[in-house]
Short mmCIF file of C-alpha atoms in Angstrom, two decimals:
data_model
loop_
_atom_site.label_atom_id
_atom_site.label_comp_id
_atom_site.label_asym_id
_atom_site.label_seq_id
_atom_site.Cartn_x
_atom_site.Cartn_y
_atom_site.Cartn_z
CA UNK L 1 0.39 -14.12 -67.73
CA UNK L 2 3.78 -12.89 -67.75
CA UNK L 3 6.01 -15.29 -68.00
CA UNK L 4 9.21 -15.21 -65.51
CA UNK L 5 12.38 -16.00 -66.14
CA UNK L 6 13.94 -18.86 -62.56
CA UNK L 7 15.97 -15.32 -61.54
CA UNK L 8 12.83 -13.25 -60.91
CA UNK L 9 10.91 -12.13 -58.07
CA UNK L 10 7.65 -14.10 -57.98
CA UNK L 11 4.47 -13.44 -56.46
CA UNK L 12 3.64 -16.27 -54.79
CA UNK L 13 6.88 -16.65 -53.45
CA UNK L 14 7.06 -12.97 -51.93
CA UNK L 15 8.57 -12.55 -47.69
CA UNK L 16 5.91 -11.14 -46.76
CA UNK L 17 4.84 -7.77 -45.66
CA UNK L 18 5.68 -6.57 -41.92
CA UNK L 19 1.79 -7.53 -40.90
CA UNK L 20 0.10 -10.19 -42.24
CA UNK L 21 -2.53 -9.74 -44.57
CA UNK L 22 -5.57 -12.52 -46.21
CA UNK L 23 -4.14 -11.97 -50.32
CA UNK L 24 -5.72 -9.76 -52.23
CA UNK L 25 -8.53 -12.10 -54.29
CA UNK L 26 -7.57 -10.57 -57.84
CA UNK L 27 -4.51 -9.03 -57.70
CA UNK L 28 -0.80 -10.37 -56.57
CA UNK L 29 0.63 -8.90 -54.01
CA UNK L 30 3.04 -6.49 -56.57
CA UNK L 31 0.51 -5.36 -57.95
CA UNK L 32 -1.34 -4.64 -54.75
CA UNK L 33 1.70 -3.13 -53.90
CA UNK L 34 1.85 -1.11 -56.93
CA UNK L 35 -2.07 0.41 -56.26
CA UNK L 36 -1.01 1.05 -52.68
CA UNK L 37 1.59 3.62 -53.73
CA UNK L 38 -0.33 5.47 -56.51
CA UNK L 39 -3.37 5.53 -53.55
CA UNK L 40 -1.37 7.63 -51.39
CA UNK L 41 -0.98 11.18 -50.30
CA UNK L 42 2.85 10.81 -51.23
CA UNK L 43 2.36 9.90 -54.13
CA UNK L 44 -0.51 12.81 -55.37
CA UNK L 45 2.46 15.51 -53.82
CA UNK L 46 4.58 14.20 -55.96
CA UNK L 47 2.97 16.60 -58.76
CA UNK L 48 3.92 19.57 -56.99
CA UNK L 49 7.48 18.49 -55.92
CA UNK L 50 10.69 19.96 -58.17
CA UNK L 51 12.61 17.55 -60.58
CA UNK L 52 14.97 20.55 -61.25
CA UNK L 53 13.02 23.52 -62.19
CA UNK L 54 10.54 24.61 -58.99
CA UNK L 55 7.47 24.32 -59.36
CA UNK L 56 6.36 27.94 -60.34
CA UNK L 57 8.65 28.77 -63.21
CA UNK L 58 6.65 26.70 -65.80
CA UNK L 59 3.87 24.19 -65.92
CA UNK L 60 5.75 21.65 -68.87
CA UNK L 61 8.85 21.48 -67.28
CA UNK L 62 8.65 17.81 -65.08
CA UNK L 63 7.59 17.45 -62.06
CA UNK L 64 8.36 13.99 -59.24
CA UNK L 65 5.06 12.79 -60.16
CA UNK L 66 6.12 12.98 -63.66
CA UNK L 67 9.47 11.47 -63.44
CA UNK L 68 8.90 8.51 -61.46
CA UNK L 69 6.30 7.55 -64.48
CA UNK L 70 8.11 8.17 -66.90
CA UNK L 71 10.80 5.90 -64.82
CA UNK L 72 8.34 3.35 -64.27
CA UNK L 73 7.79 3.13 -68.14
CA UNK L 74 11.24 2.54 -68.71
CA UNK L 75 11.79 0.05 -66.00
CA UNK L 76 8.21 -2.47 -67.30
CA UNK L 77 9.87 -2.16 -71.07
CA UNK L 78 13.17 -3.43 -69.54
CA UNK L 79 11.28 -5.79 -67.22
CA UNK L 80 9.49 -6.93 -69.90
CA UNK L 81 12.53 -8.15 -72.50
CA UNK L 82 14.62 -9.74 -69.27
CA UNK L 83 11.22 -11.78 -68.14
CA UNK L 84 11.68 -10.05 -64.82
CA UNK L 85 8.53 -9.17 -61.87
CA UNK L 86 6.92 -5.88 -64.27
CA UNK L 87 4.16 -5.13 -60.82
CA UNK L 88 6.92 -5.53 -59.19
CA UNK L 89 9.56 -2.97 -60.62
CA UNK L 90 6.51 -0.80 -61.49
CA UNK L 91 5.57 -0.42 -58.14
CA UNK L 92 9.42 0.46 -57.07
CA UNK L 93 9.82 3.18 -59.80
CA UNK L 94 6.15 4.40 -58.43
CA UNK L 95 7.43 4.21 -55.00
CA UNK L 96 11.14 5.98 -55.25
CA UNK L 97 10.89 9.39 -54.28
CA UNK L 98 8.06 9.42 -51.74
CA UNK L 99 10.12 10.14 -49.26
CA UNK L 100 11.77 13.25 -51.11
CA UNK L 101 11.75 17.20 -50.35
CA UNK L 102 10.50 19.86 -51.71
CA UNK L 103 13.17 21.65 -53.75
CA UNK L 104 14.62 18.65 -55.34
CA UNK L 105 18.14 17.96 -54.26
CA UNK L 106 18.71 22.03 -52.91
CA UNK L 107 15.72 20.64 -50.35
CA UNK L 108 17.58 17.03 -49.19
CA UNK L 109 20.84 19.07 -48.67
CA UNK L 110 19.33 21.85 -46.49
CA UNK L 111 16.91 19.85 -44.85
CA UNK L 112 20.18 17.71 -44.06
CA UNK L 113 21.77 20.63 -42.40
CA UNK L 114 19.18 20.78 -40.52
CA UNK L 115 18.48 17.18 -39.59
CA UNK L 116 22.67 16.90 -38.89
CA UNK L 117 22.39 16.96 -34.94
CA UNK L 118 20.29 14.68 -35.19
CA UNK L 119 20.81 11.70 -37.18
CA UNK L 120 20.48 13.48 -40.57
CA UNK L 121 18.67 12.96 -43.25
CA UNK L 122 18.42 11.12 -47.12
CA UNK L 123 15.53 11.12 -49.51
CA UNK L 124 15.76 7.36 -49.66
CA UNK L 125 15.61 6.02 -46.17
CA UNK L 126 12.95 9.26 -45.71
CA UNK L 127 11.22 7.04 -49.12
CA UNK L 128 10.83 3.52 -47.04
CA UNK L 129 9.83 6.31 -43.49
CA UNK L 130 6.77 6.99 -45.89
CA UNK L 131 5.76 4.29 -46.98
CA UNK L 132 6.59 2.05 -43.80
CA UNK L 133 5.18 4.39 -40.98
CA UNK L 134 4.08 7.97 -42.40
CA UNK L 135 0.94 7.26 -44.68
CA UNK L 136 -2.18 6.47 -42.23
CA UNK L 137 -4.79 4.77 -43.90
CA UNK L 138 -5.62 0.90 -42.69
CA UNK L 139 -6.77 0.66 -38.85
CA UNK L 140 -4.67 -2.12 -38.71
CA UNK L 141 -1.38 -0.66 -38.66
CA UNK L 142 1.00 2.70 -39.97
CA UNK L 143 2.54 2.90 -43.30
CA UNK L 144 1.39 0.97 -46.73
CA UNK L 145 2.70 -2.41 -45.17
CA UNK L 146 4.42 -3.44 -48.65
CA UNK L 147 6.02 -6.51 -49.25
CA UNK L 148 9.82 -7.04 -48.46
CA UNK L 149 10.68 -6.85 -52.36
CA UNK L 150 9.06 -3.57 -53.06
CA UNK L 151 10.84 -2.00 -49.76
CA UNK L 152 13.86 -3.29 -50.35
CA UNK L 153 13.89 -1.50 -53.74
CA UNK L 154 12.76 1.45 -52.44
CA UNK L 155 15.53 1.78 -49.50
CA UNK L 156 18.01 2.07 -52.78
CA UNK L 157 21.09 3.53 -50.47
CA UNK L 158 22.34 3.36 -46.65
CA UNK L 159 25.22 4.09 -45.27
CA UNK L 160 25.87 1.59 -42.75
CA UNK L 161 25.65 3.65 -39.40
CA UNK L 162 21.75 3.44 -40.98
CA UNK L 163 21.42 0.13 -42.04
CA UNK L 164 22.26 -0.47 -38.03
CA UNK L 165 19.53 1.16 -37.31
CA UNK L 166 17.45 -0.09 -39.68
CA UNK L 167 18.32 -3.60 -38.01
CA UNK L 168 17.82 -2.89 -35.34
CA UNK L 169 14.40 -2.70 -35.74
CA UNK L 170 14.13 -5.40 -38.42
CA UNK L 171 16.48 -7.78 -38.26
CA UNK L 172 17.63 -9.48 -41.42
CA UNK L 173 15.22 -7.08 -42.99
CA UNK L 174 15.62 -4.73 -46.33
CA UNK L 175 18.54 -3.61 -44.50
CA UNK L 176 20.46 -7.07 -44.37
CA UNK L 177 22.18 -6.55 -47.17
CA UNK L 178 24.20 -3.07 -46.73
CA UNK L 179 26.12 -5.04 -43.75
CA UNK L 180 26.96 -8.00 -45.21
CA UNK L 181 27.37 -7.05 -49.08
CA UNK L 182 24.68 -8.67 -50.97
CA UNK L 183 22.55 -7.66 -53.53
CA UNK L 184 19.11 -6.71 -54.29
CA UNK L 185 16.55 -8.34 -56.63
CA UNK L 186 16.84 -7.91 -60.15
CA UNK L 187 13.57 -6.13 -60.19
CA UNK L 188 15.45 -3.24 -57.72
CA UNK L 189 18.00 -3.02 -59.54
CA UNK L 190 16.74 -2.37 -62.41
CA UNK L 191 14.67 0.69 -61.18
CA UNK L 192 17.85 1.75 -59.82
CA UNK L 193 19.14 1.85 -63.81
CA UNK L 194 15.41 3.14 -64.90
CA UNK L 195 15.98 6.31 -62.70
CA UNK L 196 18.85 7.46 -64.02
CA UNK L 197 18.45 6.83 -67.78
CA UNK L 198 15.13 9.00 -67.12
CA UNK L 199 16.34 11.72 -65.51
CA UNK L 200 19.60 12.53 -68.03
CA UNK L 201 17.15 12.47 -70.97
CA UNK L 202 14.11 14.49 -69.26
CA UNK L 203 16.27 16.85 -67.73
CA UNK L 204 18.05 17.91 -71.12
CA UNK L 205 14.22 17.93 -72.79
CA UNK L 206 13.82 20.45 -69.96
CA UNK L 207 16.74 22.02 -69.86
CA UNK L 208 16.81 22.75 -73.47
CA UNK L 209 12.84 23.95 -73.30
CA UNK L 210 14.24 26.29 -70.57
CA UNK L 211 16.53 27.77 -72.22
CA UNK L 212 19.49 27.32 -69.85
CA UNK L 213 21.23 24.78 -72.34
CA UNK L 214 21.27 24.86 -76.03
CA UNK L 215 21.61 21.63 -78.41
CA UNK L 216 24.40 23.19 -79.81
CA UNK L 217 26.50 22.79 -76.30
CA UNK L 218 25.20 19.45 -76.15
CA UNK L 219 25.86 18.46 -79.45
CA UNK L 220 29.37 20.16 -78.91
CA UNK L 221 30.60 19.09 -75.38
CA UNK L 222 28.34 15.00 -74.86
CA UNK L 223 29.24 12.73 -77.48
CA UNK L 224 26.37 10.41 -76.32
CA UNK L 225 23.78 13.46 -77.72
CA UNK L 226 25.81 14.59 -80.44
CA UNK L 227 25.32 10.72 -82.24
CA UNK L 228 21.80 10.72 -82.45
CA UNK L 229 21.60 14.62 -82.81
CA UNK L 230 23.93 14.07 -86.01
CA UNK L 231 21.57 10.72 -87.26
CA UNK L 232 18.63 12.77 -86.81
CA UNK L 233 19.42 15.19 -88.77
CA UNK L 234 20.87 13.07 -91.83
CA UNK L 235 17.12 11.08 -91.48
CA UNK L 236 15.38 14.28 -91.69
CA UNK L 237 17.21 17.46 -92.97
CA UNK L 238 13.98 19.05 -92.98
CA UNK L 239 14.41 19.36 -89.34
CA UNK L 240 17.62 22.27 -89.37
CA UNK L 241 15.05 25.51 -89.58
CA UNK L 242 13.93 27.06 -86.26
CA UNK L 243 10.86 25.93 -86.06
CA UNK L 244 11.52 21.97 -86.31
CA UNK L 245 13.90 22.32 -83.27
CA UNK L 246 11.26 21.07 -80.63
CA UNK L 247 10.60 17.92 -82.99
CA UNK L 248 14.43 17.70 -83.66
CA UNK L 249 15.24 18.22 -80.02
CA UNK L 250 12.55 15.25 -79.41
CA UNK L 251 14.02 12.76 -81.81
CA UNK L 252 17.42 13.01 -80.40
CA UNK L 253 16.51 12.07 -76.81
CA UNK L 254 14.01 9.35 -78.03
CA UNK L 255 17.19 7.32 -80.09
CA UNK L 256 19.12 8.25 -77.25
CA UNK L 257 16.77 6.79 -74.70
CA UNK L 258 15.58 3.70 -76.99
CA UNK L 259 19.71 2.78 -77.61
CA UNK L 260 19.85 2.97 -73.97
CA UNK L 261 17.16 0.50 -72.82
CA UNK L 262 18.27 -1.68 -75.92
CA UNK L 263 22.14 -1.54 -74.31
CA UNK L 264 20.63 -2.16 -70.86
CA UNK L 265 18.88 -5.24 -72.35
CA UNK L 266 21.28 -6.97 -73.93
CA UNK L 267 24.21 -5.93 -71.23
CA UNK L 268 22.16 -7.26 -68.69
CA UNK L 269 21.09 -10.73 -70.29
CA UNK L 270 25.39 -11.37 -71.02
CA UNK L 271 26.11 -10.54 -67.28
CA UNK L 272 22.81 -12.76 -66.05
CA UNK L 273 24.03 -15.87 -68.08
CA UNK L 274 27.72 -15.19 -67.16
CA UNK L 275 26.96 -14.75 -63.70
CA UNK L 276 25.14 -18.39 -64.04
CA UNK L 277 21.80 -17.41 -61.36
CA UNK L 278 19.12 -19.11 -61.85
CA UNK L 279 17.09 -17.95 -58.46
CA UNK L 280 16.57 -15.11 -56.54
CA UNK L 281 18.56 -15.78 -54.12
CA UNK L 282 21.98 -16.54 -55.98
CA UNK L 283 21.17 -13.08 -57.45
CA UNK L 284 21.50 -11.92 -54.24
CA UNK L 285 24.66 -13.52 -53.88
CA UNK L 286 26.66 -13.06 -56.76
CA UNK L 287 28.49 -10.67 -55.68
CA UNK L 288 27.90 -8.19 -57.84
CA UNK L 289 25.10 -6.29 -59.44
CA UNK L 290 23.55 -7.68 -63.33
CA UNK L 291 21.83 -5.27 -64.29
CA UNK L 292 23.71 -2.31 -65.89
CA UNK L 293 25.31 -0.69 -69.08
CA UNK L 294 27.95 -1.76 -71.37
CA UNK L 295 31.14 -0.24 -70.59
CA UNK L 296 30.98 2.17 -73.58
CA UNK L 297 27.42 3.68 -72.93
CA UNK L 298 28.64 3.54 -69.50
CA UNK L 299 30.72 5.84 -70.16
CA UNK L 300 28.84 7.41 -72.14
CA UNK L 301 26.29 8.60 -70.02
CA UNK L 302 28.39 9.76 -67.16
CA UNK L 303 29.55 12.41 -69.45
CA UNK L 304 25.71 13.45 -70.39
CA UNK L 305 25.22 13.39 -65.95
CA UNK L 306 29.05 15.23 -65.70
CA UNK L 307 27.55 17.79 -68.39
CA UNK L 308 24.22 18.20 -66.61
CA UNK L 309 25.72 19.06 -63.60
CA UNK L 310 28.11 21.75 -64.79
CA UNK L 311 25.65 23.37 -67.48
CA UNK L 312 22.30 23.38 -66.11
CA UNK L 313 22.32 21.80 -61.84
CA UNK L 314 25.37 24.76 -61.53
CA UNK L 315 23.72 27.24 -63.97
CA UNK L 316 23.21 30.49 -62.27
CA UNK L 317 19.73 31.08 -62.82
CA UNK L 318 19.16 27.47 -61.27
CA UNK L 319 21.13 28.38 -58.42
CA UNK L 320 19.58 31.30 -57.20
CA UNK L 321 16.42 29.59 -56.70
CA UNK L 322 18.03 26.97 -55.24
CA UNK L 323 19.49 29.15 -52.99
CA UNK L 324 16.21 30.82 -51.51
CA UNK L 325 14.78 27.50 -51.97
CA UNK L 326 17.67 26.02 -49.50
CA UNK L 327 16.64 29.44 -46.80
CA UNK L 328 12.67 28.48 -47.00
CA UNK L 329 13.73 24.68 -46.01
CA UNK L 330 15.96 26.02 -43.47
CA UNK L 331 13.37 28.92 -42.06
CA UNK L 332 10.59 26.21 -41.86
CA UNK L 333 12.59 23.94 -40.01
CA UNK L 334 13.81 26.30 -37.10
CA UNK L 335 10.06 27.35 -37.17
CA UNK L 336 8.47 24.68 -36.39
CA UNK L 337 11.20 23.52 -33.69
CA UNK L 338 10.28 26.63 -31.69
CA UNK L 339 6.78 27.38 -32.12
CA UNK L 340 5.86 23.11 -33.80
CA UNK L 341 1.69 24.09 -32.69
CA UNK L 342 2.03 25.64 -36.65
CA UNK L 343 2.31 22.42 -38.05
CA UNK L 344 -0.63 20.60 -38.25
CA UNK L 345 -2.40 18.63 -36.04
CA UNK L 346 -1.36 14.85 -36.33
CA UNK L 347 1.98 16.80 -36.40
CA UNK L 348 1.96 18.47 -32.41
CA UNK L 349 0.62 14.94 -31.07
CA UNK L 350 3.92 13.78 -32.26
CA UNK L 351 6.50 16.19 -31.25
CA UNK L 352 3.94 16.19 -27.91
CA UNK L 353 5.12 12.56 -27.76
CA UNK L 354 8.41 12.79 -28.36
CA UNK L 355 11.19 12.16 -25.39
CA UNK L 356 13.95 13.32 -27.05
CA UNK L 357 15.04 16.39 -28.86
CA UNK L 358 16.29 13.94 -32.21
CA UNK L 359 12.90 12.56 -31.80
CA UNK L 360 11.37 15.71 -32.15
CA UNK L 361 13.67 16.75 -34.51
CA UNK L 362 12.85 13.97 -36.87
CA UNK L 363 8.98 14.96 -36.44
CA UNK L 364 9.56 18.38 -37.93
CA UNK L 365 11.73 16.50 -40.53
CA UNK L 366 8.40 14.49 -41.58
CA UNK L 367 6.71 17.53 -41.63
CA UNK L 368 8.96 19.92 -44.35
CA UNK L 369 9.84 16.57 -45.79
CA UNK L 370 6.50 15.81 -47.16
CA UNK L 371 5.08 19.48 -47.79
CA UNK L 372 5.28 20.28 -52.39
CA UNK L 373 7.13 23.49 -53.31
CA UNK L 374 3.96 25.89 -53.33
CA UNK L 375 3.11 24.55 -49.81
CA UNK L 376 6.34 25.17 -48.14
CA UNK L 377 6.56 28.72 -50.04
CA UNK L 378 3.15 29.28 -49.10
CA UNK L 379 3.68 28.55 -45.38
CA UNK L 380 7.50 30.35 -45.37
CA UNK L 381 5.93 33.47 -46.17
CA UNK L 382 3.23 33.14 -44.20
CA UNK L 383 5.40 32.37 -40.93
CA UNK L 384 8.42 34.79 -42.18
CA UNK L 385 6.53 37.82 -44.56
CA UNK L 386 9.00 36.86 -47.20
CA UNK L 387 7.94 36.09 -50.69
CA UNK L 388 11.28 34.20 -51.40
CA UNK L 389 9.61 32.28 -54.74
CA UNK L 390 7.35 33.27 -56.66
CA UNK L 391 4.87 33.37 -53.72
CA UNK L 392 4.60 29.76 -54.32
#
């Protein structure tokens, strides 16, 4: 059995679930959370949701599902070294993108525009909404009825106005920290950073594999990548030949990932010790995040992120696809607002029960956000007759 640090979340001392349930005989509460997430419909749909490249563009690119698995692997590795609760970390990592729309951030931005008159749309809030309400698996309650600690980690970001709305429904609940300035658990902090480490490194892999960026560009513009690229060539000079470029890329990324993980472990240990925390509550009241990079690694990681933003996420080919994806989301939202009967029956029933236009729009947003890339493209073609994204 894992030995937990005194400041780690102990499943035996969880703040519990929204609806009381008897304990499972062979699993801790956090293991049960993880299992419920893995068996959820929203988790399965992540296999056909965009990370950077839309689903039809290739079979080898990351999707939200493979990204979530990679985040969970990184999270568990760091959690084990810091004696944090691994099962909780895994649960949060696996659930953190459950609310993401089809077509990645482009889809989120488009749906937020559609929902601006009706309260907006944000994927972190939607992930919480998925596990609290939208999953329909249990007769006693809606959602997955996860523990407070898992739900807290899923809600990574939240505006003050949204936090106030959440707090009205759940006083002193998962949104309270956005109102009183306290911090989340170390496990939640870790998942947020593991997410950033994973998508930076793996978008480098997908970007080079796609041909939209090159290792030469990365070497010349990103000191973090250049360091590991050059070190790899010193150790393995034969990798310079064209046929070995795949191994050169992978080894450079592997070394970069490993050092980022070691940096987080070392820096976090120092910050935890320096703050003197001994309990989870002391972590919450510490006044600052305790899981993080050293200043040097933080700066270098930020430079990599900025390079990817300029050269990959804003690449003309990616932007063209994303513009088409945004049109799909806008068109679908407009069509379902006018003709909600086009949606699946359970969403039609919710629209019929809606008392206000805002409630009706939220149902439509739930339906669109839950779509996979290919389902959204197919439905858009069926409704409009236009084939914008390879036919789904």
